Amino acid sequence: MNNQLKEFQNHLKNSKKVIALVGAGLSASSGLPTFRGSQGLWRNYNMIDLATPDSFYIDPSLVWQFYSWRRYLSLNSNPNNSHKSIIKILDQFKKDANKQFLIINQNVDGLFNKIRPNIPELFDIHGNLFTLKCTNFSCNYIEKNNFKHPLTSALKDVENENSNVTTKSPNFKPIKSIDESNLPNCPICKFLLRPGVVWFGESLPLDLITKIDNFIEDKFLMPDLILVIGTSGTVYPANSYVERVKLKGGKVAIFNTEIDDNILNGEIKNTWGFKGDAAELLPLALGDFESGFG
Ligand code: BJW
Ligand code: ZN
């Protein structure tokens, strides 16, 4: 671990272009459940029932209760040391005009924005729980930064019913079937509103995808490193960025509570693995960097 850490820190120090690809494990220490695995949100629900356009079309009451509860959890959570370390390293990179740093964030919890709103280098590729969008194709109503809770009075009991749901036992329970007229609706056309997140089968925001493509493909400055933090790497296109950075000659540093032994043993070329809680590992691994390399 120590040799790997030194090697990694040395590479980071000499890197000009770095991507941080982050997932649900980043916010685990803030008390927000991850998705997959024995302690994941999708332990007692199939993701297809909660995170597809069809699931919303079939049962908007169930899906809204799930997202109302997630909004409540996020509103009541704070960024942890891993969020703070990433912002510190971003700020270090920004001091040098020859360096670039990009955060590809799969999380929708808005925790980075509790450190600082409007971070241009932060790309929320799966959207944000606090964005609301109209479901009417001929209405383009979008509202950002809506932190009202609950959004309707019918949604107000969901968190009480789920108050014993923790990261250790994330069994979300819907409370009742709520009539569509009592779910959030569009102030312009009265159609149903939906959470501004990206579900399976939906396109990611095209502007962000194009900017990420340009960032990786820029032939004048190739990516030196991708930090892969708290993500299972199971979802496309987020997972594809790791291979693409490797193809450009960049190295990979994984921070996760679960890492394959061959990575930990240094058997995978150009890949470091650091096993543990990201909130503990990142301040340690990026420590020198935070203080300007000492
Ligand atoms: C810790 C830790 C600690 C824990 N410290 N670490 C076949 C049919 C249809 C579609 C597809 C298909 N094959 C591929 C696709 C494409 C599809 C896809 O990838 N599907 C896979 C399931 C196979 N992707 C899409 O549909 C995307 N759109 C797209 O591709 O458009 C073009 C297209 C359309 C149709 C067909 C083909 C192409 C959209 C994907 C949108 C994903 N959205 C979600 C929900 C967002 C809203 C919400 O939050 O509810 O995003 S899914 C969910 O997974 C969420 C997450 O951002 C994402 C990734 O999960 P993440 O973050 O990795 O969490 P976990 O739980 O999986 O992992 C946590 C990790 O942390 C673990 O490794 C732990 O060990 C670790 N950990 N504690 C450090 N303290
Ligand atoms: Zn509308």
Short mmCIF file of C-alpha atoms and ligand atoms in Angstrom, two decimals:
data_model
loop_
_atom_site.label_atom_id
_atom_site.label_comp_id
_atom_site.label_asym_id
_atom_site.label_seq_id
_atom_site.Cartn_x
_atom_site.Cartn_y
_atom_site.Cartn_z
CA MET A 1 0.00 0.00 0.00
CA ASN A 2 2.75 2.45 0.92
CA ASN A 3 4.72 1.91 -2.27
CA GLN A 4 1.54 2.12 -4.32
CA LEU A 5 0.55 5.28 -2.47
CA LYS A 6 3.92 6.92 -3.09
CA GLU A 7 3.84 5.96 -6.77
CA PHE A 8 0.31 7.27 -7.10
CA GLN A 9 1.10 10.54 -5.35
CA ASN A 10 4.11 11.04 -7.54
CA HIS A 11 2.06 10.48 -10.68
CA LEU A 12 -0.67 12.83 -9.43
CA LYS A 13 1.93 15.47 -8.72
CA ASN A 14 3.20 15.28 -12.30
CA SER A 15 -0.23 15.02 -13.91
CA LYS A 16 -1.53 17.88 -16.02
CA LYS A 17 -4.94 16.49 -16.82
CA VAL A 18 -7.02 14.46 -14.35
CA ILE A 19 -10.58 13.14 -14.21
CA ALA A 20 -12.38 12.13 -11.00
CA LEU A 21 -15.20 9.69 -11.80
CA VAL A 22 -17.33 9.39 -8.67
CA GLY A 23 -20.29 7.26 -7.60
CA ALA A 24 -22.56 6.46 -4.70
CA GLY A 25 -19.73 5.22 -2.43
CA LEU A 26 -18.53 8.82 -2.21
CA SER A 27 -21.67 9.81 -0.31
CA ALA A 28 -21.93 6.62 1.77
CA SER A 29 -20.13 8.25 4.69
CA SER A 30 -22.64 11.09 4.52
CA GLY A 31 -25.35 8.51 5.30
CA LEU A 32 -26.72 8.07 1.77
CA PRO A 33 -27.28 4.45 0.71
CA THR A 34 -25.53 3.12 -2.41
CA PHE A 35 -27.53 1.28 -5.07
CA ARG A 36 -26.11 -2.18 -5.52
CA GLY A 37 -24.93 -4.86 -3.11
CA SER A 38 -26.25 -6.16 0.19
CA GLN A 39 -26.63 -2.67 1.59
CA GLY A 40 -27.87 -1.09 -1.60
CA LEU A 41 -31.07 0.81 -2.26
CA TRP A 42 -32.07 -1.77 -4.81
CA ARG A 43 -31.95 -4.66 -2.36
CA ASN A 44 -35.72 -4.95 -2.10
CA TYR A 45 -36.66 -3.24 -5.37
CA ASN A 46 -35.65 -4.06 -8.87
CA MET A 47 -34.01 -0.99 -10.37
CA ILE A 48 -36.26 -1.44 -13.36
CA ASP A 49 -39.22 -0.70 -11.04
CA LEU A 50 -37.75 2.60 -9.88
CA ALA A 51 -35.30 4.04 -12.35
CA THR A 52 -36.73 3.82 -15.86
CA PRO A 53 -39.16 6.06 -17.78
CA ASP A 54 -41.52 3.06 -17.93
CA SER A 55 -41.54 2.65 -14.16
CA PHE A 56 -42.57 6.29 -13.81
CA TYR A 57 -45.23 5.93 -16.48
CA ILE A 58 -46.64 2.77 -14.86
CA ASP A 59 -46.47 3.88 -11.21
CA PRO A 60 -45.62 7.57 -10.72
CA SER A 61 -46.81 7.34 -7.10
CA LEU A 62 -44.20 4.69 -6.22
CA VAL A 63 -41.40 6.45 -8.10
CA TRP A 64 -42.21 9.87 -6.62
CA GLN A 65 -42.25 8.43 -3.10
CA PHE A 66 -38.82 6.90 -3.73
CA TYR A 67 -37.42 10.20 -4.99
CA SER A 68 -39.17 12.30 -2.34
CA TRP A 69 -37.51 10.13 0.29
CA ARG A 70 -34.11 10.45 -1.47
CA ARG A 71 -34.56 14.26 -1.60
CA TYR A 72 -35.26 14.24 2.12
CA LEU A 73 -32.15 12.13 2.88
CA SER A 74 -29.95 14.37 0.73
CA LEU A 75 -31.36 17.59 2.17
CA ASN A 76 -30.45 16.28 5.60
CA SER A 77 -26.92 15.12 4.67
CA ASN A 78 -23.65 16.94 4.46
CA PRO A 79 -20.61 16.51 2.25
CA ASN A 80 -17.92 14.34 3.84
CA ASN A 81 -14.13 14.48 3.68
CA SER A 82 -14.03 12.78 0.28
CA HIS A 83 -16.12 15.55 -1.31
CA LYS A 84 -13.93 18.12 0.42
CA SER A 85 -10.68 16.47 -0.75
CA ILE A 86 -11.86 16.42 -4.35
CA ILE A 87 -12.75 20.11 -4.25
CA LYS A 88 -9.37 20.90 -2.68
CA ILE A 89 -7.49 19.04 -5.40
CA LEU A 90 -9.62 20.76 -8.05
CA ASP A 91 -8.66 24.12 -6.56
CA GLN A 92 -4.98 23.16 -6.62
CA PHE A 93 -5.22 22.29 -10.31
CA LYS A 94 -7.02 25.53 -11.07
CA LYS A 95 -4.08 27.52 -9.69
CA ASP A 96 -1.97 26.28 -12.61
CA ALA A 97 -3.10 27.45 -16.06
CA ASN A 98 -1.41 24.42 -17.66
CA LYS A 99 -3.47 21.91 -15.67
CA GLN A 100 -7.03 20.65 -16.03
CA PHE A 101 -9.32 18.75 -13.67
CA LEU A 102 -12.84 17.43 -14.31
CA ILE A 103 -15.30 15.79 -11.91
CA ILE A 104 -17.68 13.33 -13.57
CA ASN A 105 -20.36 12.91 -10.92
CA GLN A 106 -22.87 10.06 -11.16
CA ASN A 107 -24.51 11.12 -7.91
CA VAL A 108 -27.70 13.15 -7.90
CA ASP A 109 -27.54 14.20 -4.24
CA GLY A 110 -26.17 17.73 -4.71
CA LEU A 111 -23.59 17.28 -1.90
CA PHE A 112 -20.73 18.91 -3.85
CA ASN A 113 -22.88 22.01 -4.19
CA LYS A 114 -23.19 22.24 -0.43
CA ILE A 115 -19.44 22.93 -0.42
CA ARG A 116 -19.74 25.42 -3.28
CA PRO A 117 -22.62 26.13 -5.67
CA ASN A 118 -21.99 26.32 -9.42
CA ILE A 119 -18.71 24.46 -9.92
CA PRO A 120 -17.96 24.68 -13.68
CA GLU A 121 -15.71 21.59 -13.59
CA LEU A 122 -18.44 19.45 -11.93
CA PHE A 123 -20.50 17.46 -14.45
CA ASP A 124 -23.65 15.92 -12.92
CA ILE A 125 -24.08 13.38 -15.70
CA HIS A 126 -27.07 11.61 -14.07
CA GLY A 127 -28.87 14.84 -13.22
CA ASN A 128 -29.90 16.16 -9.84
CA LEU A 129 -32.65 15.30 -7.34
CA PHE A 130 -33.42 18.99 -6.94
CA THR A 131 -34.20 19.58 -10.61
CA LEU A 132 -37.83 19.11 -11.66
CA LYS A 133 -38.90 18.57 -15.27
CA CYS A 134 -42.32 18.56 -16.93
CA THR A 135 -43.34 15.24 -18.53
CA ASN A 136 -45.38 16.95 -21.24
CA PHE A 137 -43.36 16.67 -24.49
CA SER A 138 -44.73 19.99 -25.71
CA CYS A 139 -43.83 21.83 -22.49
CA ASN A 140 -40.17 22.53 -21.70
CA TYR A 141 -40.63 23.58 -18.05
CA ILE A 142 -37.50 22.84 -15.98
CA GLU A 143 -36.88 24.09 -12.47
CA LYS A 144 -33.41 23.83 -10.90
CA ASN A 145 -32.50 24.05 -7.22
CA ASN A 146 -35.97 23.33 -5.90
CA PHE A 147 -35.28 22.40 -2.27
CA LYS A 148 -38.89 22.48 -1.09
CA HIS A 149 -39.80 19.47 0.99
CA PRO A 150 -42.18 17.75 0.77
CA LEU A 151 -43.13 18.81 -2.73
CA THR A 152 -46.81 18.03 -2.05
CA SER A 153 -48.61 17.32 1.21
CA ALA A 154 -49.42 13.79 0.02
CA LEU A 155 -45.66 13.02 -0.03
CA LYS A 156 -45.03 14.23 3.50
CA ASP A 157 -45.37 10.93 5.36
CA VAL A 158 -42.85 8.96 3.30
CA GLU A 159 -39.81 9.84 5.40
CA ASN A 160 -41.65 9.21 8.68
CA GLU A 161 -42.58 5.74 7.52
CA ASN A 162 -38.97 5.23 6.44
CA SER A 163 -37.27 6.84 9.43
CA ASN A 164 -35.62 3.54 10.42
CA VAL A 165 -34.21 3.10 6.93
CA THR A 166 -30.46 3.63 7.16
CA THR A 167 -27.40 2.90 5.08
CA LYS A 168 -27.22 -0.39 6.97
CA SER A 169 -30.81 -1.29 6.12
CA PRO A 170 -31.92 0.60 3.07
CA ASN A 171 -35.29 -1.08 2.58
CA PHE A 172 -37.38 1.74 1.19
CA LYS A 173 -41.15 1.29 1.75
CA PRO A 174 -43.77 3.26 -0.16
CA ILE A 175 -46.60 4.33 2.17
CA LYS A 176 -49.61 4.37 -0.09
CA SER A 177 -50.81 4.88 -3.59
CA ILE A 178 -51.02 8.61 -4.25
CA ASP A 179 -53.38 9.91 -6.89
CA GLU A 180 -51.64 11.75 -9.75
CA SER A 181 -53.48 14.95 -8.86
CA ASN A 182 -51.63 14.93 -5.51
CA LEU A 183 -48.17 14.45 -7.03
CA PRO A 184 -45.98 17.39 -8.12
CA ASN A 185 -47.42 19.03 -11.22
CA CYS A 186 -46.23 21.58 -13.74
CA PRO A 187 -47.12 25.21 -12.91
CA ILE A 188 -47.48 25.92 -16.65
CA CYS A 189 -49.42 23.00 -18.13
CA LYS A 190 -50.46 20.96 -15.04
CA PHE A 191 -48.95 17.71 -16.39
CA LEU A 192 -46.94 15.58 -13.95
CA LEU A 193 -43.49 16.80 -13.01
CA ARG A 194 -40.67 14.25 -12.72
CA PRO A 195 -37.30 14.28 -10.98
CA GLY A 196 -34.55 15.70 -13.22
CA VAL A 197 -32.44 12.56 -13.06
CA VAL A 198 -31.29 10.26 -15.88
CA TRP A 199 -33.00 6.88 -15.86
CA PHE A 200 -31.96 3.70 -17.69
CA GLY A 201 -32.56 3.95 -21.41
CA GLU A 202 -32.45 7.76 -21.34
CA SER A 203 -29.75 9.88 -22.91
CA LEU A 204 -27.34 11.71 -20.68
CA PRO A 205 -27.18 15.51 -21.07
CA LEU A 206 -25.67 15.92 -24.54
CA ASP A 207 -23.72 19.08 -23.71
CA LEU A 208 -21.91 17.32 -20.84
CA ILE A 209 -21.19 14.18 -22.87
CA THR A 210 -19.72 16.29 -25.68
CA LYS A 211 -17.53 18.24 -23.25
CA ILE A 212 -16.28 15.01 -21.64
CA ASP A 213 -15.53 13.54 -25.09
CA ASN A 214 -13.56 16.66 -26.02
CA PHE A 215 -11.74 16.61 -22.69
CA ILE A 216 -10.61 13.00 -23.19
CA GLU A 217 -9.92 13.19 -26.92
CA ASP A 218 -8.02 16.53 -27.01
CA LYS A 219 -4.85 15.53 -28.85
CA PHE A 220 -2.81 18.41 -27.43
CA LEU A 221 -3.26 17.29 -23.81
CA MET A 222 -4.05 13.66 -23.06
CA PRO A 223 -5.53 12.62 -19.71
CA ASP A 224 -2.79 11.43 -17.33
CA LEU A 225 -5.03 9.93 -14.69
CA ILE A 226 -8.57 8.94 -13.79
CA LEU A 227 -9.56 8.64 -10.13
CA VAL A 228 -12.39 6.09 -9.88
CA ILE A 229 -14.05 6.69 -6.55
CA GLY A 230 -16.92 4.76 -4.91
CA THR A 231 -18.49 3.41 -8.07
CA SER A 232 -19.25 -0.17 -9.09
CA GLY A 233 -18.57 0.80 -12.72
CA THR A 234 -21.65 -1.06 -13.90
CA VAL A 235 -23.41 1.75 -15.70
CA TYR A 236 -22.70 2.95 -19.23
CA PRO A 237 -21.46 5.42 -20.38
CA ALA A 238 -19.83 6.43 -17.06
CA ASN A 239 -17.91 3.13 -16.87
CA SER A 240 -16.53 3.54 -20.41
CA TYR A 241 -14.47 6.60 -19.42
CA VAL A 242 -11.99 4.44 -17.51
CA GLU A 243 -11.04 2.41 -20.59
CA ARG A 244 -10.97 5.52 -22.74
CA VAL A 245 -8.51 7.26 -20.41
CA LYS A 246 -6.38 4.09 -20.41
CA LEU A 247 -6.41 4.01 -24.20
CA LYS A 248 -5.05 7.55 -24.16
CA GLY A 249 -2.18 6.39 -21.97
CA GLY A 250 -3.65 7.58 -18.67
CA LYS A 251 -3.37 5.68 -15.39
CA VAL A 252 -6.18 4.58 -13.08
CA ALA A 253 -6.49 4.94 -9.29
CA ILE A 254 -9.44 3.15 -7.69
CA PHE A 255 -10.77 4.09 -4.25
CA ASN A 256 -13.43 1.64 -3.08
CA THR A 257 -14.41 -0.53 -0.10
CA GLU A 258 -14.31 -3.51 -2.47
CA ILE A 259 -11.39 -4.05 -4.84
CA ASP A 260 -10.19 -7.19 -6.60
CA ASP A 261 -7.02 -8.72 -5.18
CA ASN A 262 -5.17 -8.59 -8.49
CA ILE A 263 -5.54 -4.82 -8.51
CA LEU A 264 -4.54 -4.52 -4.86
CA ASN A 265 -1.49 -6.67 -5.53
CA GLY A 266 -0.41 -4.35 -8.32
CA GLU A 267 -0.91 -7.03 -11.00
CA ILE A 268 -2.95 -4.80 -13.31
CA LYS A 269 -0.77 -2.51 -15.35
CA ASN A 270 -1.12 1.21 -14.74
CA THR A 271 -3.80 0.69 -12.10
CA TRP A 272 -3.59 1.41 -8.39
CA GLY A 273 -6.19 0.21 -5.92
CA PHE A 274 -6.84 1.73 -2.50
CA LYS A 275 -9.31 -0.25 -0.44
CA GLY A 276 -11.47 1.41 2.20
CA ASP A 277 -13.88 4.23 2.89
CA ALA A 278 -13.32 7.04 0.39
CA ALA A 279 -13.91 9.61 3.14
CA GLU A 280 -10.87 8.24 4.97
CA LEU A 281 -8.71 7.31 1.98
CA LEU A 282 -8.95 10.46 -0.09
CA PRO A 283 -7.67 12.94 2.50
CA LEU A 284 -4.77 10.55 3.07
CA ALA A 285 -4.01 9.87 -0.60
CA LEU A 286 -4.48 13.44 -1.76
CA GLY A 287 -3.02 14.89 1.44
CA ASP A 288 0.25 16.18 0.03
CA PHE A 289 -1.60 17.65 -2.86
CA GLU A 290 -4.05 19.55 -0.68
CA SER A 291 -1.22 21.37 1.00
CA GLY A 292 0.33 22.25 -2.34
CA PHE A 293 2.74 19.26 -2.34
CA GLY A 294 4.75 20.32 0.66
C1 BJW B 1 -17.68 2.68 -1.36
C2 BJW B 1 -18.11 3.05 -0.08
C3 BJW B 1 -17.29 3.93 0.65
C4 BJW B 1 -19.60 1.73 -0.94
N1 BJW B 1 -16.15 4.36 0.10
N2 BJW B 1 -16.55 3.11 -1.87
C5 BJW B 1 -29.16 -3.08 -22.14
C6 BJW B 1 -30.47 -2.62 -22.20
C7 BJW B 1 -30.77 -1.26 -21.98
C8 BJW B 1 -29.77 -0.35 -21.69
C9 BJW B 1 -28.48 -0.84 -21.63
C10 BJW B 1 -28.18 -2.17 -21.85
N3 BJW B 1 -26.83 -2.33 -21.72
C11 BJW B 1 -26.29 -1.14 -21.43
C12 BJW B 1 -27.27 -0.22 -21.37
C13 BJW B 1 -27.08 1.20 -21.05
C14 BJW B 1 -27.49 1.50 -19.62
C15 BJW B 1 -26.66 0.66 -18.65
O1 BJW B 1 -25.52 0.97 -18.36
N4 BJW B 1 -27.21 -0.41 -18.12
C16 BJW B 1 -26.45 -1.33 -17.25
C17 BJW B 1 -27.27 -1.68 -16.04
C18 BJW B 1 -26.07 -2.53 -18.09
N5 BJW B 1 -27.23 2.90 -19.44
C19 BJW B 1 -28.16 3.79 -19.73
O2 BJW B 1 -29.29 3.48 -20.05
C20 BJW B 1 -27.71 5.24 -19.69
N6 BJW B 1 -28.13 5.87 -20.89
C21 BJW B 1 -27.59 5.52 -22.06
O3 BJW B 1 -26.70 4.73 -22.16
O4 BJW B 1 -28.17 6.13 -23.14
C22 BJW B 1 -27.89 5.56 -24.42
C23 BJW B 1 -28.54 4.17 -24.52
C24 BJW B 1 -29.88 4.03 -24.27
C25 BJW B 1 -30.48 2.76 -24.38
C26 BJW B 1 -29.72 1.65 -24.71
C27 BJW B 1 -28.35 1.81 -24.91
C28 BJW B 1 -27.76 3.08 -24.81
C29 BJW B 1 -28.37 5.94 -18.52
C30 BJW B 1 -27.87 5.44 -17.21
C31 BJW B 1 -28.57 6.19 -16.08
C32 BJW B 1 -28.23 5.61 -14.73
N7 BJW B 1 -29.05 6.21 -13.76
C33 BJW B 1 -28.92 5.83 -12.36
C34 BJW B 1 -30.14 6.38 -11.59
C35 BJW B 1 -30.04 7.88 -11.44
C36 BJW B 1 -31.16 8.44 -10.61
C37 BJW B 1 -31.07 7.98 -9.16
O5 BJW B 1 -30.10 8.28 -8.47
O6 BJW B 1 -32.01 7.32 -8.74
O7 BJW B 1 -27.71 6.36 -11.81
S1 BJW B 1 -28.71 4.08 -12.14
C38 BJW B 1 -27.65 4.20 -10.74
O8 BJW B 1 -26.38 3.58 -11.08
C39 BJW B 1 -27.39 5.70 -10.55
C40 BJW B 1 -25.90 5.72 -10.32
O9 BJW B 1 -25.37 7.00 -10.64
C41 BJW B 1 -25.41 4.62 -11.22
C42 BJW B 1 -24.05 4.09 -10.85
O10 BJW B 1 -24.06 3.50 -9.58
P1 BJW B 1 -22.82 3.69 -8.61
O11 BJW B 1 -22.65 5.10 -8.27
O12 BJW B 1 -21.66 2.99 -9.19
O13 BJW B 1 -23.37 2.96 -7.28
P2 BJW B 1 -23.29 1.40 -6.88
O14 BJW B 1 -24.21 1.18 -5.75
O15 BJW B 1 -23.45 0.53 -8.06
O16 BJW B 1 -21.79 1.22 -6.39
C43 BJW B 1 -21.32 1.84 -5.22
C44 BJW B 1 -19.83 1.50 -5.09
O17 BJW B 1 -19.32 2.19 -3.97
C45 BJW B 1 -19.57 0.01 -4.85
O18 BJW B 1 -18.51 -0.39 -5.70
C46 BJW B 1 -19.14 -0.06 -3.38
O19 BJW B 1 -18.19 -1.09 -3.15
C47 BJW B 1 -18.53 1.30 -3.18
N8 BJW B 1 -18.59 1.84 -1.81
N9 BJW B 1 -19.26 2.42 0.25
C48 BJW B 1 -15.77 3.94 -1.09
N10 BJW B 1 -17.60 4.32 1.96
ZN ZN B 2 -45.51 21.59 -18.25
#
